[in-house]
């Protein structure tokens, strides 16, 4: 249970087990309960599904999660914590559920894609069918359905139980992301894997990995090893090729895309430590001599674009996702302004003094390189605002949020120009405040702008952001969860699912569920407890 202040009145609310997060599109259940015996319960894959290694791994993983509500994942050798709830509130058991059968389509793709299908159906002892069945149109829907089925199971008086249920579910938005920043502070691999677990528990499907920035370059490039050797915080704080493969594989098995971001031409000071003559030398405006400091990537040299082609050829090989995030935000023009070579170049190409057009010149070269490598790309909104000619299948990422709902005006402008978009502006989780700030994230409606249906269809979804200036391994998980759960439901569930009072009970229940699974999620609704608090 937890205490919550509602309209100034201190109320006692009892948290209930078996509540679903995010809320399914269609969910019918009855008060008929069935026992599950962990020793006898079977998960059976159809002949076609049993050939898919992603699904066999998922079944093994979820068998453990389904019966872990006694904190056994956290403390296998400690006495079980006393369960909450009582059978006095429920009718007698109708029997025992001994098997879940899983079916899916004929294909078993290795990696999730931007167009994957995540629709699934669950039937548990419903109607005249006395069995349990999960079907996903693709294997990714089966993964989402296994998560939902695991949430339906809960403990009452020491018994694992499940309701008679019928669920048809699918996401409202196809892009449901979480951006993590591993450049401002290094985040160890095991914490990235824990983040991927938490994302799977919330049906998020894109890990946006902002892997490098001004402060450090921890990515180990096999073509340009000097970039991490000189650009990482220390030689040990790096992501080796093996580390990257581990993150990609862990995400793949959970139906989570890993979207790599290599932001340029700004945010690249750490790049320049490993690649000579890549960055722009800054000049003293009074004496006209170099200051010894550097600014954005130098867009005036052919060698710059030779390097970029070579580097992104490697990135395309390493990261299998449909997209690369190319950044393009927050370019500080002052260094370009101070440099006489840059200004002479701008005069030569007919854009003297137009530094936003110089950024556009650079980004045009970069997007053309990436397009030639048969990769789609995402850019921050400044690239669109500066008039770069983008492919119509390019995606523009909206992040600026000065006041009110100005990001919706930007979204209307981008979609009105025919470009798909994703939105992060209202979901910067690195900003914190006292109290239940998840409610402001939960209140966001991405389609609340004036536009046609065609424009609405171009909103692919959104991404919560956890920037790393004040985040490292000590608070990386706890600051993100369960606040990111509010974003997850907003991106998955129907647009009619907006009631914060209903959500409060379920998100608190889900936070306790995540703790029982080993996710160090911080309190989200006020005073209270979870059964596994003592074991984290």
Short mmCIF file of C-alpha atoms in Angstrom, two decimals:
data_model
loop_
_atom_site.label_atom_id
_atom_site.label_comp_id
_atom_site.label_asym_id
_atom_site.label_seq_id
_atom_site.Cartn_x
_atom_site.Cartn_y
_atom_site.Cartn_z
CA UNK A 1 0.00 0.00 0.00
CA UNK A 2 1.06 3.62 -0.24
CA UNK A 3 -0.05 7.02 0.99
CA UNK A 4 -1.04 9.58 -1.58
CA UNK A 5 -2.23 13.14 -1.24
CA UNK A 6 -5.17 13.76 -3.55
CA UNK A 7 -6.83 17.17 -3.56
CA UNK A 8 -5.23 17.93 -0.21
CA UNK A 9 -6.69 14.84 1.49
CA UNK A 10 -4.37 12.12 2.76
CA UNK A 11 -5.80 8.86 1.42
CA UNK A 12 -4.93 5.24 2.02
CA UNK A 13 -4.81 3.27 -1.22
CA UNK A 14 -4.22 -0.46 -1.47
CA UNK A 15 -2.02 -1.51 -4.35
CA UNK A 16 -3.28 -4.56 -6.22
CA UNK A 17 -1.23 -7.28 -7.84
CA UNK A 18 -1.55 -8.38 -11.45
CA UNK A 19 -2.16 -4.89 -12.86
CA UNK A 20 -0.85 -4.38 -16.38
CA UNK A 21 1.61 -1.74 -17.58
CA UNK A 22 1.37 -0.40 -20.19
CA UNK A 23 -2.37 -0.82 -20.48
CA UNK A 24 -3.44 -3.08 -23.39
CA UNK A 25 -5.57 -1.82 -26.24
CA UNK A 26 -8.31 -4.34 -25.41
CA UNK A 27 -8.45 -6.30 -22.15
CA UNK A 28 -11.35 -8.39 -20.84
CA UNK A 29 -11.02 -10.35 -17.62
CA UNK A 30 -13.23 -12.12 -15.12
CA UNK A 31 -13.03 -12.83 -11.41
CA UNK A 32 -12.36 -16.47 -12.17
CA UNK A 33 -8.89 -17.43 -10.96
CA UNK A 34 -6.65 -20.38 -11.78
CA UNK A 35 -3.63 -21.65 -9.90
CA UNK A 36 -0.24 -22.15 -11.55
CA UNK A 37 2.26 -24.63 -10.17
CA UNK A 38 5.80 -23.52 -11.17
CA UNK A 39 6.97 -27.14 -11.15
CA UNK A 40 4.25 -28.32 -13.54
CA UNK A 41 3.48 -25.26 -15.67
CA UNK A 42 4.65 -25.63 -19.28
CA UNK A 43 5.23 -23.08 -22.05
CA UNK A 44 4.92 -24.83 -25.39
CA UNK A 45 6.05 -23.29 -28.66
CA UNK A 46 4.38 -24.30 -31.91
CA UNK A 47 6.53 -26.30 -34.31
CA UNK A 48 7.31 -23.17 -36.32
CA UNK A 49 8.02 -21.01 -33.26
CA UNK A 50 10.25 -23.65 -31.67
CA UNK A 51 12.73 -23.17 -34.52
CA UNK A 52 13.26 -19.52 -33.56
CA UNK A 53 16.17 -19.04 -31.16
CA UNK A 54 14.87 -15.61 -30.08
CA UNK A 55 11.65 -17.23 -28.84
CA UNK A 56 13.27 -20.22 -27.15
CA UNK A 57 15.52 -17.80 -25.25
CA UNK A 58 12.51 -15.64 -24.34
CA UNK A 59 10.54 -18.62 -22.98
CA UNK A 60 13.43 -19.59 -20.74
CA UNK A 61 13.79 -16.00 -19.54
CA UNK A 62 10.09 -15.46 -18.86
CA UNK A 63 9.61 -18.75 -17.05
CA UNK A 64 11.89 -17.33 -14.39
CA UNK A 65 10.18 -13.91 -14.38
CA UNK A 66 6.67 -15.35 -14.12
CA UNK A 67 7.43 -17.00 -10.81
CA UNK A 68 9.79 -14.40 -9.33
CA UNK A 69 7.31 -12.32 -7.36
CA UNK A 70 8.71 -13.75 -4.12
CA UNK A 71 11.95 -11.75 -4.66
CA UNK A 72 13.78 -14.94 -5.61
CA UNK A 73 15.59 -13.15 -8.41
CA UNK A 74 17.12 -10.88 -5.80
CA UNK A 75 17.73 -13.23 -2.86
CA UNK A 76 17.51 -16.86 -3.78
CA UNK A 77 18.65 -18.05 -0.36
CA UNK A 78 16.48 -15.86 1.88
CA UNK A 79 13.10 -16.70 3.32
CA UNK A 80 10.22 -15.59 1.13
CA UNK A 81 8.67 -12.26 2.00
CA UNK A 82 5.05 -12.37 3.20
CA UNK A 83 2.67 -11.88 0.26
CA UNK A 84 0.17 -9.06 0.21
CA UNK A 85 -3.49 -9.68 -0.53
CA UNK A 86 -5.97 -12.24 0.64
CA UNK A 87 -8.17 -14.80 -1.03
CA UNK A 88 -11.08 -13.48 1.03
CA UNK A 89 -11.57 -10.91 -1.74
CA UNK A 90 -11.75 -13.52 -4.51
CA UNK A 91 -13.94 -16.47 -5.47
CA UNK A 92 -12.57 -19.97 -5.14
CA UNK A 93 -10.11 -21.24 -7.70
CA UNK A 94 -11.68 -22.73 -10.82
CA UNK A 95 -8.78 -25.10 -11.31
CA UNK A 96 -5.16 -25.17 -12.41
CA UNK A 97 -3.60 -23.70 -15.52
CA UNK A 98 -0.84 -26.05 -16.62
CA UNK A 99 0.20 -24.84 -20.07
CA UNK A 100 0.61 -21.79 -22.29
CA UNK A 101 0.81 -22.49 -26.03
CA UNK A 102 2.59 -19.96 -28.24
CA UNK A 103 2.21 -19.50 -31.99
CA UNK A 104 3.58 -17.02 -34.51
CA UNK A 105 4.11 -16.43 -38.21
CA UNK A 106 6.60 -18.33 -40.37
CA UNK A 107 9.51 -15.90 -40.17
CA UNK A 108 12.19 -15.52 -37.49
CA UNK A 109 14.03 -12.27 -38.30
CA UNK A 110 17.29 -11.82 -36.44
CA UNK A 111 16.96 -8.11 -35.64
CA UNK A 112 13.96 -5.92 -34.87
CA UNK A 113 13.33 -3.18 -37.42
CA UNK A 114 11.49 0.11 -37.69
CA UNK A 115 8.57 -1.70 -39.35
CA UNK A 116 8.29 -4.72 -37.06
CA UNK A 117 4.84 -5.92 -36.03
CA UNK A 118 4.22 -6.12 -32.28
CA UNK A 119 0.55 -7.08 -32.24
CA UNK A 120 -0.38 -10.09 -30.11
CA UNK A 121 -3.41 -11.89 -28.69
CA UNK A 122 -3.66 -13.66 -25.32
CA UNK A 123 -6.47 -15.98 -24.28
CA UNK A 124 -6.47 -17.49 -20.78
CA UNK A 125 -9.28 -19.97 -19.98
CA UNK A 126 -11.75 -17.61 -21.64
CA UNK A 127 -15.17 -18.36 -23.05
CA UNK A 128 -15.61 -21.95 -24.14
CA UNK A 129 -11.86 -22.47 -24.57
CA UNK A 130 -10.28 -23.97 -21.47
CA UNK A 131 -6.66 -23.33 -22.37
CA UNK A 132 -4.10 -20.53 -22.55
CA UNK A 133 -2.83 -19.32 -25.91
CA UNK A 134 -0.52 -16.50 -27.06
CA UNK A 135 -0.21 -15.59 -30.73
CA UNK A 136 1.98 -12.91 -32.27
CA UNK A 137 1.84 -11.94 -35.91
CA UNK A 138 5.65 -11.74 -35.70
CA UNK A 139 8.08 -12.90 -33.04
CA UNK A 140 8.27 -9.37 -31.65
CA UNK A 141 4.57 -9.51 -30.78
CA UNK A 142 5.21 -12.79 -28.94
CA UNK A 143 7.87 -11.03 -26.84
CA UNK A 144 5.41 -8.26 -25.90
CA UNK A 145 2.75 -10.87 -25.17
CA UNK A 146 5.08 -12.85 -22.90
CA UNK A 147 5.68 -9.68 -20.91
CA UNK A 148 1.93 -9.14 -20.53
CA UNK A 149 1.30 -12.78 -19.60
CA UNK A 150 4.02 -12.58 -16.95
CA UNK A 151 2.32 -9.50 -15.48
CA UNK A 152 -1.03 -11.31 -15.27
CA UNK A 153 0.52 -13.83 -12.86
CA UNK A 154 0.63 -12.78 -9.22
CA UNK A 155 0.70 -14.36 -5.77
CA UNK A 156 -2.14 -14.64 -3.29
CA UNK A 157 -1.69 -16.49 -0.02
CA UNK A 158 1.45 -18.12 -1.34
CA UNK A 159 -0.19 -19.34 -4.58
CA UNK A 160 0.60 -18.18 -8.09
CA UNK A 161 -2.69 -17.25 -9.77
CA UNK A 162 -4.03 -15.80 -13.01
CA UNK A 163 -7.39 -14.42 -14.13
CA UNK A 164 -9.47 -15.69 -16.98
CA UNK A 165 -8.55 -13.08 -19.63
CA UNK A 166 -8.74 -12.11 -23.27
CA UNK A 167 -6.33 -9.48 -24.64
CA UNK A 168 -5.75 -8.01 -28.09
CA UNK A 169 -2.88 -5.57 -27.96
CA UNK A 170 -0.58 -3.51 -30.16
CA UNK A 171 1.35 -0.25 -29.81
CA UNK A 172 -0.10 3.13 -30.67
CA UNK A 173 3.31 4.35 -31.89
CA UNK A 174 5.99 2.27 -33.57
CA UNK A 175 8.94 4.26 -32.13
CA UNK A 176 9.06 4.03 -28.32
CA UNK A 177 12.54 5.04 -27.32
CA UNK A 178 14.85 5.79 -24.46
CA UNK A 179 17.99 7.85 -25.06
CA UNK A 180 21.01 7.19 -22.85
CA UNK A 181 24.15 9.33 -22.73
CA UNK A 182 27.41 7.47 -22.14
CA UNK A 183 29.77 10.35 -22.97
CA UNK A 184 29.25 12.84 -20.10
CA UNK A 185 29.76 9.97 -17.63
CA UNK A 186 30.80 6.45 -18.58
CA UNK A 187 28.06 3.88 -17.98
CA UNK A 188 29.32 0.30 -17.47
CA UNK A 189 27.93 -2.38 -19.75
CA UNK A 190 26.02 -4.21 -17.00
CA UNK A 191 23.97 -1.06 -16.36
CA UNK A 192 23.15 -0.74 -20.05
CA UNK A 193 21.93 -4.33 -19.99
CA UNK A 194 19.80 -3.61 -16.91
CA UNK A 195 18.35 -0.64 -18.79
CA UNK A 196 17.45 -2.93 -21.70
CA UNK A 197 15.70 -5.31 -19.29
CA UNK A 198 13.66 -2.44 -17.86
CA UNK A 199 12.76 -1.26 -21.35
CA UNK A 200 11.49 -4.74 -22.22
CA UNK A 201 9.36 -4.77 -19.05
CA UNK A 202 7.77 -1.51 -20.29
CA UNK A 203 7.46 -2.51 -23.98
CA UNK A 204 9.88 0.17 -25.18
CA UNK A 205 11.62 -0.83 -28.38
CA UNK A 206 14.47 1.61 -29.21
CA UNK A 207 17.63 2.23 -27.20
CA UNK A 208 18.97 5.51 -28.57
CA UNK A 209 22.66 5.29 -27.64
CA UNK A 210 24.26 8.74 -27.51
CA UNK A 211 27.62 7.07 -27.25
CA UNK A 212 30.15 9.94 -27.75
CA UNK A 213 30.26 13.71 -27.25
CA UNK A 214 32.60 16.61 -26.41
CA UNK A 215 33.60 15.11 -23.08
CA UNK A 216 34.65 11.61 -24.15
CA UNK A 217 34.83 9.19 -27.05
CA UNK A 218 34.46 5.75 -25.43
CA UNK A 219 33.48 3.91 -28.64
CA UNK A 220 36.40 1.81 -29.89
CA UNK A 221 36.65 2.25 -33.64
CA UNK A 222 38.58 -0.54 -35.32
CA UNK A 223 39.43 1.74 -38.24
CA UNK A 224 40.38 4.70 -36.05
CA UNK A 225 41.50 3.28 -32.68
CA UNK A 226 43.21 6.56 -31.74
CA UNK A 227 39.78 8.16 -31.22
CA UNK A 228 39.08 6.15 -28.07
CA UNK A 229 42.76 5.84 -27.09
CA UNK A 230 43.01 9.64 -26.84
CA UNK A 231 39.36 10.61 -26.51
CA UNK A 232 38.04 8.35 -23.73
CA UNK A 233 38.18 9.51 -20.12
CA UNK A 234 40.73 6.75 -19.45
CA UNK A 235 41.92 3.75 -21.50
CA UNK A 236 39.68 1.50 -19.39
CA UNK A 237 36.45 3.48 -19.80
CA UNK A 238 35.66 2.28 -23.30
CA UNK A 239 33.15 0.19 -25.24
CA UNK A 240 35.12 -2.47 -27.07
CA UNK A 241 33.74 -4.18 -30.18
CA UNK A 242 32.81 -7.08 -27.90
CA UNK A 243 30.95 -4.74 -25.54
CA UNK A 244 28.96 -3.26 -28.42
CA UNK A 245 28.08 -6.72 -29.71
CA UNK A 246 26.89 -7.68 -26.23
CA UNK A 247 24.53 -4.68 -26.09
CA UNK A 248 23.25 -5.38 -29.60
CA UNK A 249 22.63 -9.04 -28.83
CA UNK A 250 20.97 -8.35 -25.48
CA UNK A 251 18.66 -5.81 -27.10
CA UNK A 252 17.92 -8.08 -30.08
CA UNK A 253 16.73 -10.91 -27.85
CA UNK A 254 14.30 -8.49 -26.20
CA UNK A 255 13.01 -6.97 -29.43
CA UNK A 256 14.83 -3.68 -28.82
CA UNK A 257 16.57 -1.79 -31.60
CA UNK A 258 19.91 -0.15 -30.76
CA UNK A 259 20.05 3.22 -32.51
CA UNK A 260 23.59 4.65 -32.43
CA UNK A 261 24.10 8.41 -32.44
CA UNK A 262 27.36 10.00 -33.57
CA UNK A 263 26.56 13.70 -33.27
CA UNK A 264 28.41 16.22 -35.45
CA UNK A 265 29.65 18.79 -36.46
CA UNK A 266 29.28 20.11 -32.91
CA UNK A 267 29.73 18.02 -29.75
CA UNK A 268 32.94 16.64 -31.28
CA UNK A 269 35.84 17.94 -29.14
CA UNK A 270 36.68 14.38 -28.06
CA UNK A 271 36.72 13.29 -31.72
CA UNK A 272 39.47 15.79 -32.45
CA UNK A 273 41.80 14.32 -29.84
CA UNK A 274 42.22 11.23 -31.98
CA UNK A 275 41.99 12.67 -35.51
CA UNK A 276 44.45 15.41 -36.39
CA UNK A 277 43.14 18.47 -38.24
CA UNK A 278 39.51 17.37 -37.95
CA UNK A 279 38.32 20.29 -35.82
CA UNK A 280 38.27 24.01 -36.58
CA UNK A 281 41.07 26.05 -34.90
CA UNK A 282 39.65 29.05 -33.05
CA UNK A 283 41.26 32.49 -33.45
CA UNK A 284 41.58 35.44 -31.10
CA UNK A 285 39.27 38.15 -32.40
CA UNK A 286 41.63 40.97 -31.35
CA UNK A 287 45.02 39.61 -32.43
CA UNK A 288 43.91 37.32 -35.26
CA UNK A 289 46.05 34.43 -34.08
CA UNK A 290 45.11 30.86 -33.06
CA UNK A 291 44.08 30.48 -29.41
CA UNK A 292 45.00 26.82 -29.15
CA UNK A 293 41.35 25.88 -28.71
CA UNK A 294 39.05 24.17 -31.17
CA UNK A 295 35.45 24.30 -32.30
CA UNK A 296 33.19 22.15 -34.49
CA UNK A 297 34.42 19.86 -37.26
CA UNK A 298 36.06 21.84 -40.07
CA UNK A 299 33.59 21.74 -43.00
CA UNK A 300 35.96 23.37 -45.50
CA UNK A 301 38.33 20.42 -46.12
CA UNK A 302 37.86 17.52 -48.47
CA UNK A 303 39.81 15.41 -45.97
CA UNK A 304 36.95 15.90 -43.50
CA UNK A 305 34.50 14.11 -45.76
CA UNK A 306 37.01 11.39 -46.64
CA UNK A 307 37.28 10.65 -42.92
CA UNK A 308 33.51 10.74 -42.41
CA UNK A 309 32.90 8.28 -45.23
CA UNK A 310 35.50 5.90 -43.86
CA UNK A 311 34.20 6.20 -40.30
CA UNK A 312 30.52 5.74 -41.16
CA UNK A 313 31.32 2.79 -43.40
CA UNK A 314 32.42 1.11 -40.18
CA UNK A 315 29.40 2.29 -38.20
CA UNK A 316 27.05 0.87 -40.83
CA UNK A 317 28.80 -2.49 -40.53
CA UNK A 318 28.72 -2.52 -36.71
CA UNK A 319 25.17 -1.33 -36.02
CA UNK A 320 22.51 -3.32 -37.91
CA UNK A 321 19.55 -1.00 -37.32
CA UNK A 322 17.73 0.63 -40.24
CA UNK A 323 18.83 4.05 -38.99
CA UNK A 324 21.83 6.01 -37.74
CA UNK A 325 21.30 9.15 -35.69
CA UNK A 326 23.52 11.89 -37.15
CA UNK A 327 22.84 14.60 -34.54
CA UNK A 328 23.36 18.09 -35.94
CA UNK A 329 22.27 20.05 -32.85
CA UNK A 330 23.69 22.94 -30.84
CA UNK A 331 26.53 23.98 -33.16
CA UNK A 332 28.47 26.89 -31.64
CA UNK A 333 29.27 29.22 -34.53
CA UNK A 334 31.75 31.45 -32.68
CA UNK A 335 34.82 29.41 -33.62
CA UNK A 336 33.83 29.31 -37.28
CA UNK A 337 33.25 33.05 -37.11
CA UNK A 338 36.75 33.64 -35.76
CA UNK A 339 38.58 31.49 -38.34
CA UNK A 340 39.82 33.33 -41.48
CA UNK A 341 40.12 30.11 -43.51
CA UNK A 342 36.51 29.22 -42.78
CA UNK A 343 35.33 32.70 -43.72
CA UNK A 344 37.28 32.63 -46.97
CA UNK A 345 35.73 29.27 -47.78
CA UNK A 346 32.24 30.56 -47.09
CA UNK A 347 32.84 33.50 -49.43
CA UNK A 348 34.09 31.09 -52.08
CA UNK A 349 30.89 28.99 -51.97
CA UNK A 350 28.63 32.06 -51.83
CA UNK A 351 27.38 32.04 -48.22
CA UNK A 352 29.50 34.74 -46.49
CA UNK A 353 28.41 35.30 -42.89
CA UNK A 354 25.64 32.68 -43.06
CA UNK A 355 26.93 30.20 -40.49
CA UNK A 356 23.66 28.31 -40.29
CA UNK A 357 24.06 27.68 -44.02
CA UNK A 358 27.61 26.46 -43.39
CA UNK A 359 26.23 23.93 -40.93
CA UNK A 360 23.70 23.02 -43.60
CA UNK A 361 26.53 22.58 -46.13
CA UNK A 362 28.29 20.15 -43.78
CA UNK A 363 25.14 18.20 -42.93
CA UNK A 364 24.21 17.94 -46.61
CA UNK A 365 27.57 16.31 -47.30
CA UNK A 366 27.12 13.97 -44.34
CA UNK A 367 23.57 12.85 -45.14
CA UNK A 368 24.62 12.23 -48.74
CA UNK A 369 27.44 9.99 -47.50
CA UNK A 370 25.13 8.01 -45.23
CA UNK A 371 22.48 7.72 -47.94
CA UNK A 372 25.10 6.30 -50.31
CA UNK A 373 25.81 3.62 -47.68
CA UNK A 374 22.16 2.50 -47.95
CA UNK A 375 21.31 3.65 -44.44
CA UNK A 376 18.42 5.81 -43.29
CA UNK A 377 19.13 8.58 -40.83
CA UNK A 378 17.67 10.66 -38.03
CA UNK A 379 18.71 14.26 -37.35
CA UNK A 380 17.95 16.76 -34.62
CA UNK A 381 15.50 19.50 -35.57
CA UNK A 382 18.15 22.18 -36.27
CA UNK A 383 19.12 20.32 -39.45
CA UNK A 384 15.57 20.74 -40.77
CA UNK A 385 15.37 24.31 -39.48
CA UNK A 386 18.59 25.20 -41.35
CA UNK A 387 17.14 24.05 -44.66
CA UNK A 388 19.23 20.96 -45.34
CA UNK A 389 17.80 18.92 -48.20
CA UNK A 390 16.74 15.67 -46.53
CA UNK A 391 15.46 12.48 -48.07
CA UNK A 392 11.74 12.12 -47.56
CA UNK A 393 12.32 8.99 -45.47
CA UNK A 394 14.68 10.88 -43.15
CA UNK A 395 13.37 11.35 -39.62
CA UNK A 396 13.53 14.68 -37.78
CA UNK A 397 13.95 14.50 -34.00
CA UNK A 398 12.21 17.31 -32.06
CA UNK A 399 13.94 18.21 -28.80
CA UNK A 400 13.62 21.95 -28.16
CA UNK A 401 11.06 22.87 -25.53
CA UNK A 402 11.40 26.47 -24.45
CA UNK A 403 7.93 26.95 -23.02
CA UNK A 404 4.42 25.59 -23.27
CA UNK A 405 3.76 23.41 -26.29
CA UNK A 406 6.13 25.03 -28.78
CA UNK A 407 7.47 21.59 -29.71
CA UNK A 408 4.04 20.83 -31.16
CA UNK A 409 4.34 23.85 -33.45
CA UNK A 410 7.69 22.49 -34.63
CA UNK A 411 6.12 19.07 -35.13
CA UNK A 412 3.35 20.60 -37.23
CA UNK A 413 5.96 22.41 -39.34
CA UNK A 414 8.08 19.28 -39.90
CA UNK A 415 5.18 16.97 -40.71
CA UNK A 416 3.65 19.68 -42.88
CA UNK A 417 6.82 19.46 -44.95
CA UNK A 418 6.30 15.73 -45.31
CA UNK A 419 8.96 14.42 -42.94
CA UNK A 420 8.45 11.70 -40.33
CA UNK A 421 9.26 12.83 -36.82
CA UNK A 422 9.95 11.59 -33.31
CA UNK A 423 9.51 13.77 -30.24
CA UNK A 424 11.59 14.04 -27.08
CA UNK A 425 10.99 17.65 -26.05
CA UNK A 426 8.52 17.02 -23.17
CA UNK A 427 10.37 13.95 -21.86
CA UNK A 428 13.78 15.05 -20.59
CA UNK A 429 13.95 12.78 -17.55
CA UNK A 430 17.35 14.12 -16.47
CA UNK A 431 15.49 17.17 -15.14
CA UNK A 432 14.09 16.22 -11.75
CA UNK A 433 11.74 17.81 -9.24
CA UNK A 434 10.36 16.84 -5.86
CA UNK A 435 7.23 14.74 -5.88
CA UNK A 436 5.39 12.72 -8.50
CA UNK A 437 6.77 14.39 -11.60
CA UNK A 438 5.82 11.35 -13.69
CA UNK A 439 2.35 12.86 -14.02
CA UNK A 440 3.56 15.68 -16.28
CA UNK A 441 5.17 13.09 -18.58
CA UNK A 442 1.98 11.05 -18.50
CA UNK A 443 -0.12 14.07 -19.52
CA UNK A 444 1.73 14.56 -22.83
CA UNK A 445 -0.24 14.05 -26.05
CA UNK A 446 2.05 13.97 -29.09
CA UNK A 447 -0.75 14.58 -31.60
CA UNK A 448 -2.18 17.69 -29.94
CA UNK A 449 -1.24 19.96 -32.84
CA UNK A 450 -3.22 21.37 -35.74
CA UNK A 451 -2.59 19.17 -38.72
CA UNK A 452 -4.07 16.75 -41.19
CA UNK A 453 -4.39 13.02 -40.66
CA UNK A 454 -1.46 12.58 -43.03
CA UNK A 455 0.63 14.75 -40.71
CA UNK A 456 -0.48 12.78 -37.66
CA UNK A 457 0.57 9.58 -39.41
CA UNK A 458 4.09 10.98 -39.79
CA UNK A 459 4.58 11.12 -36.00
CA UNK A 460 6.40 7.84 -35.46
CA UNK A 461 6.45 8.20 -31.68
CA UNK A 462 8.85 9.58 -29.16
CA UNK A 463 11.79 9.01 -26.91
CA UNK A 464 12.49 9.79 -23.27
CA UNK A 465 15.97 11.23 -22.70
CA UNK A 466 18.40 10.68 -19.84
CA UNK A 467 21.25 13.08 -20.48
CA UNK A 468 24.37 12.35 -18.48
CA UNK A 469 25.80 15.60 -17.12
CA UNK A 470 24.64 14.66 -13.61
CA UNK A 471 23.99 10.96 -14.17
CA UNK A 472 26.42 8.08 -13.80
CA UNK A 473 26.20 4.45 -12.69
CA UNK A 474 25.09 5.48 -9.18
CA UNK A 475 21.76 6.96 -10.36
CA UNK A 476 21.44 5.88 -14.00
CA UNK A 477 18.71 3.30 -13.37
CA UNK A 478 16.90 4.86 -10.43
CA UNK A 479 16.53 8.29 -12.02
CA UNK A 480 15.11 6.73 -15.17
CA UNK A 481 12.63 4.27 -13.63
CA UNK A 482 9.78 4.23 -13.02
CA UNK A 483 9.46 7.76 -14.43
CA UNK A 484 10.14 6.43 -17.93
CA UNK A 485 7.24 4.02 -17.43
CA UNK A 486 4.89 6.99 -17.79
CA UNK A 487 6.38 7.69 -21.22
CA UNK A 488 6.17 4.01 -22.14
CA UNK A 489 2.41 3.85 -21.53
CA UNK A 490 1.80 7.11 -23.34
CA UNK A 491 3.56 5.66 -26.40
CA UNK A 492 1.97 2.20 -26.25
CA UNK A 493 -1.60 2.55 -25.00
CA UNK A 494 -4.64 4.05 -26.70
CA UNK A 495 -5.06 7.82 -26.70
CA UNK A 496 -8.05 7.39 -24.38
CA UNK A 497 -5.83 5.97 -21.60
CA UNK A 498 -5.21 9.24 -19.74
CA UNK A 499 -6.65 8.85 -16.22
CA UNK A 500 -3.83 9.66 -13.76
CA UNK A 501 -5.70 8.12 -10.79
CA UNK A 502 -6.00 4.79 -12.57
CA UNK A 503 -2.40 5.09 -13.71
CA UNK A 504 -1.13 5.88 -10.20
CA UNK A 505 -2.21 2.54 -8.79
CA UNK A 506 -0.85 0.61 -11.77
CA UNK A 507 2.49 2.43 -12.03
CA UNK A 508 3.17 1.89 -8.33
CA UNK A 509 2.37 -1.80 -8.78
CA UNK A 510 4.64 -1.91 -11.82
CA UNK A 511 7.48 -0.23 -9.96
CA UNK A 512 7.26 -2.97 -7.32
CA UNK A 513 7.22 -5.56 -10.10
CA UNK A 514 10.40 -4.10 -11.57
CA UNK A 515 12.09 -4.14 -8.17
CA UNK A 516 11.19 -7.81 -7.78
CA UNK A 517 12.97 -8.35 -11.10
CA UNK A 518 16.13 -6.59 -9.97
CA UNK A 519 15.52 -3.11 -11.46
CA UNK A 520 16.49 -0.39 -8.96
CA UNK A 521 13.46 1.79 -9.63
CA UNK A 522 12.99 4.71 -7.23
CA UNK A 523 9.68 5.52 -5.44
CA UNK A 524 7.26 7.28 -7.72
CA UNK A 525 3.97 8.03 -5.93
CA UNK A 526 4.98 8.82 -2.34
CA UNK A 527 5.34 6.88 0.93
CA UNK A 528 4.84 3.13 0.82
CA UNK A 529 6.69 -0.11 0.32
CA UNK A 530 7.29 -3.01 -2.05
CA UNK A 531 7.69 -6.61 -0.92
CA UNK A 532 11.24 -6.71 -2.26
CA UNK A 533 12.44 -3.31 -0.99
CA UNK A 534 14.73 -4.98 1.52
CA UNK A 535 16.41 -7.11 -1.12
CA UNK A 536 17.49 -4.47 -3.66
#
